[in-house]
Short mmCIF file of C-alpha atoms and ligand atoms in Angstrom, two decimals:
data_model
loop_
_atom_site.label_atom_id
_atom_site.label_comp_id
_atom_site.label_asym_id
_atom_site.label_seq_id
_atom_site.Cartn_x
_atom_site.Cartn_y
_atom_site.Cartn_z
CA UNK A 25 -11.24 13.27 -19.96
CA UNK A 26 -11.50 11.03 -16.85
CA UNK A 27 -8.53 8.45 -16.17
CA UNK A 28 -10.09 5.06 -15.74
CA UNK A 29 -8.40 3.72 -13.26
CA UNK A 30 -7.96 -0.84 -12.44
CA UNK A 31 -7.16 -0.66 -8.81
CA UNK A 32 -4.81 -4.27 -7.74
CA UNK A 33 -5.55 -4.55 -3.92
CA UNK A 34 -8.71 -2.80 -3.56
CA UNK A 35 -9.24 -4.36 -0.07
CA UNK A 36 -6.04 -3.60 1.22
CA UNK A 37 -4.53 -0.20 3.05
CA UNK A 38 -3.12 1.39 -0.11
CA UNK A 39 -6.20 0.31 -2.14
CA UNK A 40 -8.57 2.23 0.48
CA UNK A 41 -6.78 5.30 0.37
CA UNK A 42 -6.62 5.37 -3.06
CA UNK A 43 -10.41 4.78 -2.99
CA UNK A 44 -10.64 7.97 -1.15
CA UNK A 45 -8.45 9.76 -3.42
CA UNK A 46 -10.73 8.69 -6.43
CA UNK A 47 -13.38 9.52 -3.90
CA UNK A 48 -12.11 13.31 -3.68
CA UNK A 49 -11.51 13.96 -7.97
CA UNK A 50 -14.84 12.98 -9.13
CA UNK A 51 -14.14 14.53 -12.13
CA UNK A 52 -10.46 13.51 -12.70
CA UNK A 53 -10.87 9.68 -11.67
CA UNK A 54 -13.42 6.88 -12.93
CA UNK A 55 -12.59 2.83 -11.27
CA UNK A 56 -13.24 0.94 -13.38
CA UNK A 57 -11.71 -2.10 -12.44
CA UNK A 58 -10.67 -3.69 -8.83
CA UNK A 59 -8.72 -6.43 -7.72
CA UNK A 60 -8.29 -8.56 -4.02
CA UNK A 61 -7.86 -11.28 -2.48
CA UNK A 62 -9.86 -12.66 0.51
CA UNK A 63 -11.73 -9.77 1.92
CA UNK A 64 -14.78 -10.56 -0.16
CA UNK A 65 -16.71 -8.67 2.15
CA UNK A 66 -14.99 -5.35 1.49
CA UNK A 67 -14.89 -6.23 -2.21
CA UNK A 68 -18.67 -6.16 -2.09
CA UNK A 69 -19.13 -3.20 -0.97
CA UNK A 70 -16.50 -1.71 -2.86
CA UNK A 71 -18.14 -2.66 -5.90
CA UNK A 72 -21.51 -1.56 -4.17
CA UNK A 73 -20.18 1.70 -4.07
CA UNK A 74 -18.11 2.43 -7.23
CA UNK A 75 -19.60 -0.09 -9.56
CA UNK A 76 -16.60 -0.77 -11.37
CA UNK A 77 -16.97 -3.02 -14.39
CA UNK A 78 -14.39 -5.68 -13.90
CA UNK A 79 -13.28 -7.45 -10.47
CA UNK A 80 -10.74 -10.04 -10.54
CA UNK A 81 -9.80 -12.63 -8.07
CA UNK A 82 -7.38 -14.92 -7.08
CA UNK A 83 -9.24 -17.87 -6.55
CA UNK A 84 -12.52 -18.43 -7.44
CA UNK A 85 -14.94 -18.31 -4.77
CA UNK A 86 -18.29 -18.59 -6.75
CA UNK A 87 -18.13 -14.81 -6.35
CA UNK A 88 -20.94 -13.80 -8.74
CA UNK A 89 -20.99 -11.29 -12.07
CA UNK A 90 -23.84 -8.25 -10.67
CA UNK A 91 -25.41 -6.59 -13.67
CA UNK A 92 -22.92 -3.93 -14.07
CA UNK A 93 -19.56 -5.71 -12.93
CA UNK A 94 -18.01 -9.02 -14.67
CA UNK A 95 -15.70 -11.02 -12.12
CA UNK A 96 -12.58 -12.74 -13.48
CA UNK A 97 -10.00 -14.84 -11.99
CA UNK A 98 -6.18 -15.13 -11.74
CA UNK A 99 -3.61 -14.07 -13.90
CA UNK A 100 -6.09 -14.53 -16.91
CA UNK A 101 -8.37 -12.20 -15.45
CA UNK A 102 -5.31 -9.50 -14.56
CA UNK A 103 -4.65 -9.55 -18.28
CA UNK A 104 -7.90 -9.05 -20.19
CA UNK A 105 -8.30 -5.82 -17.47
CA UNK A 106 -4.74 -4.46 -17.72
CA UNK A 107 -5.07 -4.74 -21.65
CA UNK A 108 -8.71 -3.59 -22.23
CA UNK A 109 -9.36 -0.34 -23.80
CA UNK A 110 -11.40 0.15 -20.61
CA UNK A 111 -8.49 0.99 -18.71
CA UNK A 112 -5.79 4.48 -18.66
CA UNK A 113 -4.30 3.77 -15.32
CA UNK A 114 -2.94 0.79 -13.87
CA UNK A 115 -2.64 0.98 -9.72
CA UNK A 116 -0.75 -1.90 -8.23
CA UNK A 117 -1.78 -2.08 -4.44
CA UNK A 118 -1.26 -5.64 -3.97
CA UNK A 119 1.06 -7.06 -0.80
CA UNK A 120 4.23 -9.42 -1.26
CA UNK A 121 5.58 -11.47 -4.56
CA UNK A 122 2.21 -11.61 -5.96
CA UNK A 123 2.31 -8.19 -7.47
CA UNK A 124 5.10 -8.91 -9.65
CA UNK A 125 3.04 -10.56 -12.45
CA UNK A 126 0.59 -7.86 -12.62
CA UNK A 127 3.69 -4.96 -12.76
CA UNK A 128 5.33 -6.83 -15.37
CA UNK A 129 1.90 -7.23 -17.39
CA UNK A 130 0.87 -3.35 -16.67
CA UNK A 131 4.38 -2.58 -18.04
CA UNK A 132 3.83 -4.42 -21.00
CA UNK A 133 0.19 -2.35 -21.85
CA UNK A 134 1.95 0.66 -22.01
CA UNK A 135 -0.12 2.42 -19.88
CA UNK A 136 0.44 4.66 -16.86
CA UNK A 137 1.94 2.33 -13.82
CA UNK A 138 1.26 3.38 -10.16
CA UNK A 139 2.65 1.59 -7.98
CA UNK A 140 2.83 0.88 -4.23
CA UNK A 141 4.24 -2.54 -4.34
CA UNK A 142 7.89 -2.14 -3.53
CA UNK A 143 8.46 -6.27 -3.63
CA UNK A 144 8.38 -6.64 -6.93
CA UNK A 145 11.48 -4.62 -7.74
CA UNK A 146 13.13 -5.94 -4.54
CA UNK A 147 12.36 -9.48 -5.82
CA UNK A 148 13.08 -9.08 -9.53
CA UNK A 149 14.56 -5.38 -9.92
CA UNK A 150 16.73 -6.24 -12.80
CA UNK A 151 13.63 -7.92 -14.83
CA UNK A 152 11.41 -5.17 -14.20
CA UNK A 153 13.97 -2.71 -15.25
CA UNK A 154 14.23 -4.86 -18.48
CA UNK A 155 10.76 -4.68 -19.41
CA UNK A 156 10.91 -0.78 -18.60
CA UNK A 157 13.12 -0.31 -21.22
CA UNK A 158 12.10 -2.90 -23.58
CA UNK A 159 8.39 -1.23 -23.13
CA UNK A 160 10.27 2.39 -22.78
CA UNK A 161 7.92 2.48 -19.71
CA UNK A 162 8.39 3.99 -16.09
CA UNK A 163 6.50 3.32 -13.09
CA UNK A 164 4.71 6.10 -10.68
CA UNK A 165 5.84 5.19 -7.32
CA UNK A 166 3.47 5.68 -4.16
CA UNK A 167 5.62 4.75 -1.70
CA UNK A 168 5.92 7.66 0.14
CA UNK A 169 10.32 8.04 0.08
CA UNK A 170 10.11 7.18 -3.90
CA UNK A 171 6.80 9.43 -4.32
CA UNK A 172 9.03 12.44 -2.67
CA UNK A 173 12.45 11.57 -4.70
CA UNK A 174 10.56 10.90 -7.70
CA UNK A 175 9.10 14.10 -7.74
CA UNK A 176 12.65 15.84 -7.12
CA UNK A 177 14.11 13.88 -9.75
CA UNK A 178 11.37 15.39 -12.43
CA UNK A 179 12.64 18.30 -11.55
CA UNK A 180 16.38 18.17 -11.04
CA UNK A 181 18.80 17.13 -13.78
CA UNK A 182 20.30 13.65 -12.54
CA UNK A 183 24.03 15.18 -13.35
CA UNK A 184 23.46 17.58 -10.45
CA UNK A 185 21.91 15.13 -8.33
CA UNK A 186 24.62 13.54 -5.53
CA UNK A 187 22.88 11.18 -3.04
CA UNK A 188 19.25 10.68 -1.93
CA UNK A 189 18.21 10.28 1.96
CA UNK A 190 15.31 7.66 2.30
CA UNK A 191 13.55 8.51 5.97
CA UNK A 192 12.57 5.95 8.41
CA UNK A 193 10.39 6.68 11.30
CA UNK A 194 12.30 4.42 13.50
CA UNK A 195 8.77 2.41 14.36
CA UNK A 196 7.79 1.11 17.63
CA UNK A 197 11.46 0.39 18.81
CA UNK A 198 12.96 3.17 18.37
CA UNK A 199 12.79 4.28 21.64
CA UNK A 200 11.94 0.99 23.17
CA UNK A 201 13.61 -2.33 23.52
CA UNK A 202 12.80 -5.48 22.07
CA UNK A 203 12.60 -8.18 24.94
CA UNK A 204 11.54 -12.00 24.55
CA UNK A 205 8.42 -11.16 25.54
CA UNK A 206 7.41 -7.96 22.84
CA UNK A 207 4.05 -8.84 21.78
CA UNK A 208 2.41 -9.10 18.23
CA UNK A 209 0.16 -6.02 19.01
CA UNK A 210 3.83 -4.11 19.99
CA UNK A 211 5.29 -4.95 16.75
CA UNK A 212 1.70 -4.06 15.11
CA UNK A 213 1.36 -0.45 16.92
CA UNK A 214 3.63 1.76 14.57
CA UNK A 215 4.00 5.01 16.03
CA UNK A 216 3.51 7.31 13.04
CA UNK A 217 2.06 5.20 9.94
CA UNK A 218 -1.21 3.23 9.69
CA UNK A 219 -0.68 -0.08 7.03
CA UNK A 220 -1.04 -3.60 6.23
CA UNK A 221 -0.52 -6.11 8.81
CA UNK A 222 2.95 -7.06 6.41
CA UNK A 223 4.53 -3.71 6.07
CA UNK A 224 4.15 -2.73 9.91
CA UNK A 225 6.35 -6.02 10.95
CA UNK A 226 8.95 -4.66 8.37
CA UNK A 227 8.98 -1.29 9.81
CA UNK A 228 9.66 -2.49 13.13
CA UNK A 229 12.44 -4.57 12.02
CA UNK A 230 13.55 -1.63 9.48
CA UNK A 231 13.23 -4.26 7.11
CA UNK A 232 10.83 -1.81 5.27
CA UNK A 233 13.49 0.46 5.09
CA UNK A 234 16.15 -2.04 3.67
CA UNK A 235 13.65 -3.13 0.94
CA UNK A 236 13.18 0.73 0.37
CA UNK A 237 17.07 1.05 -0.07
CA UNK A 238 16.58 -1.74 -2.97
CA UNK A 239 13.50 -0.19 -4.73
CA UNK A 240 15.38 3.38 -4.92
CA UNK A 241 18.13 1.53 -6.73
CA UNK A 242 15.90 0.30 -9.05
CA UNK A 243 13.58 3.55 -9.44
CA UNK A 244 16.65 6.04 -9.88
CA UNK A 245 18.99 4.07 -10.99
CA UNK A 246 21.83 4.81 -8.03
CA UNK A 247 24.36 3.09 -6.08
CA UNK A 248 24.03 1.56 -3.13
CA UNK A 249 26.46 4.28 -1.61
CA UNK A 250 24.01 7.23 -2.97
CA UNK A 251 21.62 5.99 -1.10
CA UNK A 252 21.60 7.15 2.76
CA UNK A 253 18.90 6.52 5.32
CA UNK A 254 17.81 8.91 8.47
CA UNK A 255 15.58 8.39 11.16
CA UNK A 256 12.82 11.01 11.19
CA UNK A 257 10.52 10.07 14.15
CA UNK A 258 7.95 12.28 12.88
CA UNK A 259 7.73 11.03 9.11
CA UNK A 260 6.82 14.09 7.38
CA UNK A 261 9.83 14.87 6.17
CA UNK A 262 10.00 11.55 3.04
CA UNK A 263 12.64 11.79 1.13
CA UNK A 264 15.71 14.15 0.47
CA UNK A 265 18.18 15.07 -2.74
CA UNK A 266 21.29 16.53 -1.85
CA UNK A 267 22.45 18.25 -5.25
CA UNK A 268 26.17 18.51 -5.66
CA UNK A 269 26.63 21.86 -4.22
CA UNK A 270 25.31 20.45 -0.76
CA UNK A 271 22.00 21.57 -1.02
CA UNK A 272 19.46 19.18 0.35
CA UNK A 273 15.84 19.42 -1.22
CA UNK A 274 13.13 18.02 0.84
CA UNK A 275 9.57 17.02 0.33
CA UNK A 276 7.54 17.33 3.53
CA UNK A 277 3.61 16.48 3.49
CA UNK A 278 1.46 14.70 6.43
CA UNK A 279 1.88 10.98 6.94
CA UNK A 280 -0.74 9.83 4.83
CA UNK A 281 -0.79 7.74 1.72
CA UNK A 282 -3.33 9.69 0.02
CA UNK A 283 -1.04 12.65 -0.86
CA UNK A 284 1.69 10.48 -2.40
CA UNK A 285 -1.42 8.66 -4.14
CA UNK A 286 -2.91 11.36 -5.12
CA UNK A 287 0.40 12.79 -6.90
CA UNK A 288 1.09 9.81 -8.75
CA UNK A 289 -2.47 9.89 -9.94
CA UNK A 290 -1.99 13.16 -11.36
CA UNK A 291 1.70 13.27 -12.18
CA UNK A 292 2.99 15.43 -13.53
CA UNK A 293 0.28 17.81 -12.49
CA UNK A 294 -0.69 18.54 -8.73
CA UNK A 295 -3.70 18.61 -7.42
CA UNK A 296 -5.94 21.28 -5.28
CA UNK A 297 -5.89 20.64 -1.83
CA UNK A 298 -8.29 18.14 -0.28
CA UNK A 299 -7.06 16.44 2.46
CA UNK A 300 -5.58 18.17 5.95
CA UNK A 301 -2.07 19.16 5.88
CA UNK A 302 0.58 19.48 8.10
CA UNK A 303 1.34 22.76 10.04
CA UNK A 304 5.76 23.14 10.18
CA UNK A 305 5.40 25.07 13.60
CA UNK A 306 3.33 22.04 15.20
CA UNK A 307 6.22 19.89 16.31
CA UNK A 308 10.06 20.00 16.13
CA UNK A 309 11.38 17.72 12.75
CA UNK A 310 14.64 15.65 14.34
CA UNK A 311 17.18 13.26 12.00
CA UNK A 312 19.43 11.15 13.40
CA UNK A 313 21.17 8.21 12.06
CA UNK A 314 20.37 4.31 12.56
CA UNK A 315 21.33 2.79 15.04
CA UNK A 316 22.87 -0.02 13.16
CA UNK A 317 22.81 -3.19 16.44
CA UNK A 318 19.02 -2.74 17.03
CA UNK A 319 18.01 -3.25 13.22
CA UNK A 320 20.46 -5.71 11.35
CA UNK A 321 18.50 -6.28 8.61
CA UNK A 322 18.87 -2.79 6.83
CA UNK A 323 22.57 -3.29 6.65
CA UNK A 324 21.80 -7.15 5.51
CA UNK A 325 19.40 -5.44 2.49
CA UNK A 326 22.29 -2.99 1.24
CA UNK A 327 25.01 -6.63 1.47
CA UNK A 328 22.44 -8.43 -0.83
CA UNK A 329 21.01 -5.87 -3.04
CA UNK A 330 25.04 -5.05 -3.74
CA UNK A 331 25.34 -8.80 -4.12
CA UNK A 332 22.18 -8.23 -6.72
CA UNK A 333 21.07 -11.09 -8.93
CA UNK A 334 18.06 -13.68 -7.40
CA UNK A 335 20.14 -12.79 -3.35
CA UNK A 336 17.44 -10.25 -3.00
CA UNK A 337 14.87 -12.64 -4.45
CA UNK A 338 15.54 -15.06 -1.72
CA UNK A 339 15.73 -12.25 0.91
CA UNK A 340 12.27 -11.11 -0.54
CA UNK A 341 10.77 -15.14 0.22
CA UNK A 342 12.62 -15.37 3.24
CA UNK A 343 10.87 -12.65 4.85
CA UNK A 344 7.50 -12.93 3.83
CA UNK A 345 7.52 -16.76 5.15
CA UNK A 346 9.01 -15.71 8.39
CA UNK A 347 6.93 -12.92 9.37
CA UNK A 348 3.51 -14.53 8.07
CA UNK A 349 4.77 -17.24 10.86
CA UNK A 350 5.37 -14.07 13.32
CA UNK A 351 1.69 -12.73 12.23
CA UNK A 352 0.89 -16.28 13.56
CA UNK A 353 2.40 -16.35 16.84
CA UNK A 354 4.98 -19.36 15.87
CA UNK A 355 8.15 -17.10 16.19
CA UNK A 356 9.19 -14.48 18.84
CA UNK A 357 10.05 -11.34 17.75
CA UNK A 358 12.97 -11.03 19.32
CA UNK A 359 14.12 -14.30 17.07
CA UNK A 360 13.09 -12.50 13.61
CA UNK A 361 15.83 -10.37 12.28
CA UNK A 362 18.43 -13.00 13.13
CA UNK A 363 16.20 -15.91 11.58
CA UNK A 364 15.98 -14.00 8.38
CA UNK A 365 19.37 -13.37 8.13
CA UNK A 366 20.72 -16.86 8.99
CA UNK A 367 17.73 -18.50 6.48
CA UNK A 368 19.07 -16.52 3.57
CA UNK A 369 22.69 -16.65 4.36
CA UNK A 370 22.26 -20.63 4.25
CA UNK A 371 19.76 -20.86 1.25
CA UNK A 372 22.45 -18.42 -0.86
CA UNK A 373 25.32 -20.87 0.51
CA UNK A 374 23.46 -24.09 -0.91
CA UNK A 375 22.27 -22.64 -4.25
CA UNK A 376 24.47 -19.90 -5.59
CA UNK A 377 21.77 -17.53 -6.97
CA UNK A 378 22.69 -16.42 -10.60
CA UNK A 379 22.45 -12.96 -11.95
CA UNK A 380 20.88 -13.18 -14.84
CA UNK A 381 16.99 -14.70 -14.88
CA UNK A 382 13.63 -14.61 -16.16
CA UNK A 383 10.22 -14.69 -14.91
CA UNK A 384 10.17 -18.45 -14.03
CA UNK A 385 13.14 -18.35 -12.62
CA UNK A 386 11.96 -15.92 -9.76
CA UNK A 387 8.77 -17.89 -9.01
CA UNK A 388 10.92 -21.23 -9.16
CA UNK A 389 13.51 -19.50 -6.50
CA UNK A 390 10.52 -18.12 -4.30
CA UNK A 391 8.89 -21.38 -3.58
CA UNK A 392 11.97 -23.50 -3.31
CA UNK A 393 13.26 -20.66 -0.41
CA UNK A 394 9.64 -21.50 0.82
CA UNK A 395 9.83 -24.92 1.39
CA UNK A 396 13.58 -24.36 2.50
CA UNK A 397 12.55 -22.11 5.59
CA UNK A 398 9.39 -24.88 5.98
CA UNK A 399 12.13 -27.52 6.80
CA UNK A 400 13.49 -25.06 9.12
P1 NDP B 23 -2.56 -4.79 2.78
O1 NDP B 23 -2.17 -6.07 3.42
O2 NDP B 23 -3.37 -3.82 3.55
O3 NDP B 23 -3.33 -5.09 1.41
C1 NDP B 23 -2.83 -6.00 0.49
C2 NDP B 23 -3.73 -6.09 -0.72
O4 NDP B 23 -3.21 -7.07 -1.60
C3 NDP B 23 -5.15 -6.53 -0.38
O5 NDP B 23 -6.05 -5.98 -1.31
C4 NDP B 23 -5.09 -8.05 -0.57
O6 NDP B 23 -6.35 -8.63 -0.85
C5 NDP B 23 -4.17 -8.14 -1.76
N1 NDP B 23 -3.43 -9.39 -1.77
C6 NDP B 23 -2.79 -10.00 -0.74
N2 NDP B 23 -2.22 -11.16 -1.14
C7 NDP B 23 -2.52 -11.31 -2.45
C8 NDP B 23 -2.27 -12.32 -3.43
N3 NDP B 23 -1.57 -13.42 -3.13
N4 NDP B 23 -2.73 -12.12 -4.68
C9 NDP B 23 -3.45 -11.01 -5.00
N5 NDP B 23 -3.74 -10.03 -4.12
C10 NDP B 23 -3.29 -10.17 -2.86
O7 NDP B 23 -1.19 -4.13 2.27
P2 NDP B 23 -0.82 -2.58 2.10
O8 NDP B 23 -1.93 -1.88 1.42
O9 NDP B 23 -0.30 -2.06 3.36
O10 NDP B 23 0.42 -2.67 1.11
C11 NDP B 23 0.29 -2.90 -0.28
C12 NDP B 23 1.64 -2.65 -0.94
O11 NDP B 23 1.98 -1.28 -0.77
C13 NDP B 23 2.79 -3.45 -0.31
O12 NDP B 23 3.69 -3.81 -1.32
C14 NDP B 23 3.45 -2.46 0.63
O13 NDP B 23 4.83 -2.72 0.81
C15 NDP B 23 3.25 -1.15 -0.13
N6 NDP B 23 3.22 0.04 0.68
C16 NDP B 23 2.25 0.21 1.65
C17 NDP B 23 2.19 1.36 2.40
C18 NDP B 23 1.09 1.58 3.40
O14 NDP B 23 1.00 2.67 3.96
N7 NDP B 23 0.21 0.63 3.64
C19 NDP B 23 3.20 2.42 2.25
C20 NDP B 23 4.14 2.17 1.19
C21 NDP B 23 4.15 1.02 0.44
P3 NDP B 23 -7.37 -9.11 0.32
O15 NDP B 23 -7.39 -8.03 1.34
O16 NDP B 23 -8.67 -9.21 -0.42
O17 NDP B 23 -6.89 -10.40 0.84
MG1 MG B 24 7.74 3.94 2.58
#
């Protein structure tokens, strides 16, 4: 039978390429339900093309019901999708804090969870991993790192398991400095990965890989200090499990999101080949280690997700107000990492987050760090 899939974020990067991967299994893969934003435009066509039967929006923009497809709005609209008995597969491709409500609703159906947005456990790890137990749930990650140590994990016993290696491309500055005059479309250029507007900023300040740091210690349940990063310029090479005999296992694929999409789609099968795939001999695969003065902020993720509790919530806020006011050409680059840092250092100071909190809580913490960095 077909997996019907509700796709959160249809108009975004993630949500495209999972289009195409639904594109490519016909006969695996039915959407029947999309979610986005703004981009009404692509939403139209999207629903042109797949006819899905629900679309829900944020707001409501007097987008109209077509014969075939009912639109709904907000969180309302989330639910009656995410609970019909329309839907097998929940996909969460939506950006930022906003796909935590959906996650925690998609864990409460009970149904299969994909998904790509890593700010929800960043921002409220400990609550999701609540409601995964309380729901004895798990979620399917897409990210690419998770997709690969996921995968490892199914198939290694956690007792023999010793660290995992996230790897980081490096972005545009690996290789190159960042000056008071770097440009938006530097920052925006990402040498190896093509993505939302959101995620490239945080690959070039390795915030990306920070938040990635946090996520794993959700997924897997690890340590901070099991969980190493590398710099792997050519990012096909995503994540590595050194087993306790030193063995490293790695799970190389080309970078593009449709393969880890596609094998969260069909976990814990794999699919037939569709999509091109990387030849080994092409290019030489190099690892180094971080170079720790150019990117503070993944050093700054591992001191709050240690500190744990709501620090990572406001770390989460912090960063998507400051580089939404990077996107919009009100802060230099150059200024970002140490802007983010200082914001949440003196936001933690003034309101000693505590560790244990609920739903409300989060959203109460996100907009007061909002208005915080507004005054700022
Ligand atoms: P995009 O910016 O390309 O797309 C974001 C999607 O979320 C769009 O569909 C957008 O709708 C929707 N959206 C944005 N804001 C809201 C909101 N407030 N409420 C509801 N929906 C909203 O992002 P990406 O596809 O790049 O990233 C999606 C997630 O996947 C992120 O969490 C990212 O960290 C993660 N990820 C992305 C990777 C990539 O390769 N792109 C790789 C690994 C993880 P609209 O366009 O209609 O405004
Ligand atoms: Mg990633």
């Amino acid at each position: 039978m077909k997996k019907r899939i509700f796709l959160l974020g249809a108009t975004g990067s993630i949500g495209t390429s999972t289009l195409e991967v639904i594109k490519k299994y016909p006969e695996h893969f039915e959407l029947v339900g999309v979610s986005a934003n703004s981009n009404l435009k692509k939403l139209e066509s999207i629903i042109r093309e797949f006819k899905p039967r629900y679309a829900v929006l944020t707001k409501d923009h007097s987008f109209k019901d077509s014969d075939f497809c009912k639109v709904l709005v907000g969180e309302k609209g989330y639910e009656e999708v995410i609970f019909s008995k329309d839907i097998d597969v929940i996909v969460i491709a939506i950006s930022g804090i906003a796909g935590l409500y959906p996650t925690i609703k998609a864990i409460e159906s009970k149904k299969r969870v994909v998904s790509a947005n890593k700010e929800s456990l960043v921002a409220a790890g400990d609550l999701v991993l609540s409601y995964l137990e309380k729901y004895n749930q798990n979620i399917i990650p897409v990210d690419s790192e998770h997709n690969a140590i996921f995968n490892l994990f199914s198939r290694i016993e956690k007792s023999f398991i010793n660290k995992i290696i996230l790897t980081a491309s490096g972005g545009p500055f690996l290789r190159k400095d960042i000056t008071e005059k770097t440009s938006i479309d530097e920052v925006l250029s990402h040498p190896t990965w093509n993505m939302g507007n959101y995620i490239t900023v945080n690959s070039a300040t390795m915030m990306n890989k920070g938040f990635e740091v946090i996520e794993a210690h959700y997924l897997f349940k690890l340590d901070y200090d099991k969980i190493d990063v590398l710099v792997h310029p050519q990012s096909l090479v995503h994540g590595i499990v050194e087993t306790i005999d030193g063995t490293n296992f790695m799970v190389a694929s080309p970078n593009d999101m449709k393969f880890p999409i596609a094998l969260a789609l069909f976990y814990p099968e794999i699919p037939e080949k569709k999509f091109k795939t990387i030849k080994l001999d092409e290019k030489p695969l190099e690892f180094f280690k971080v170079d720790q003065k150019n990117f503070p902020l993944l050093d700054f993720c591992y001191e709050m997700g240690r500190q744990g509790g709501l620090s990572t919530t406001v770390l989460n806020a912090v960063n998507e107000y400051f580089v939404d006011i990077f996107l919009k050409g009100k802060i230099k680059f150059s200024e970002l990492a140490k802007t983010i840092i200082k914001t949440t250092e003196k936001f933690i100071n003034l309101n000693k987050p505590q560790s244990h909190y609920s739903l409300d809580d989060v959203f109460t913490i996100d907009r007061e760090v909002r208005t915080f960095c507004e005054k700022i």
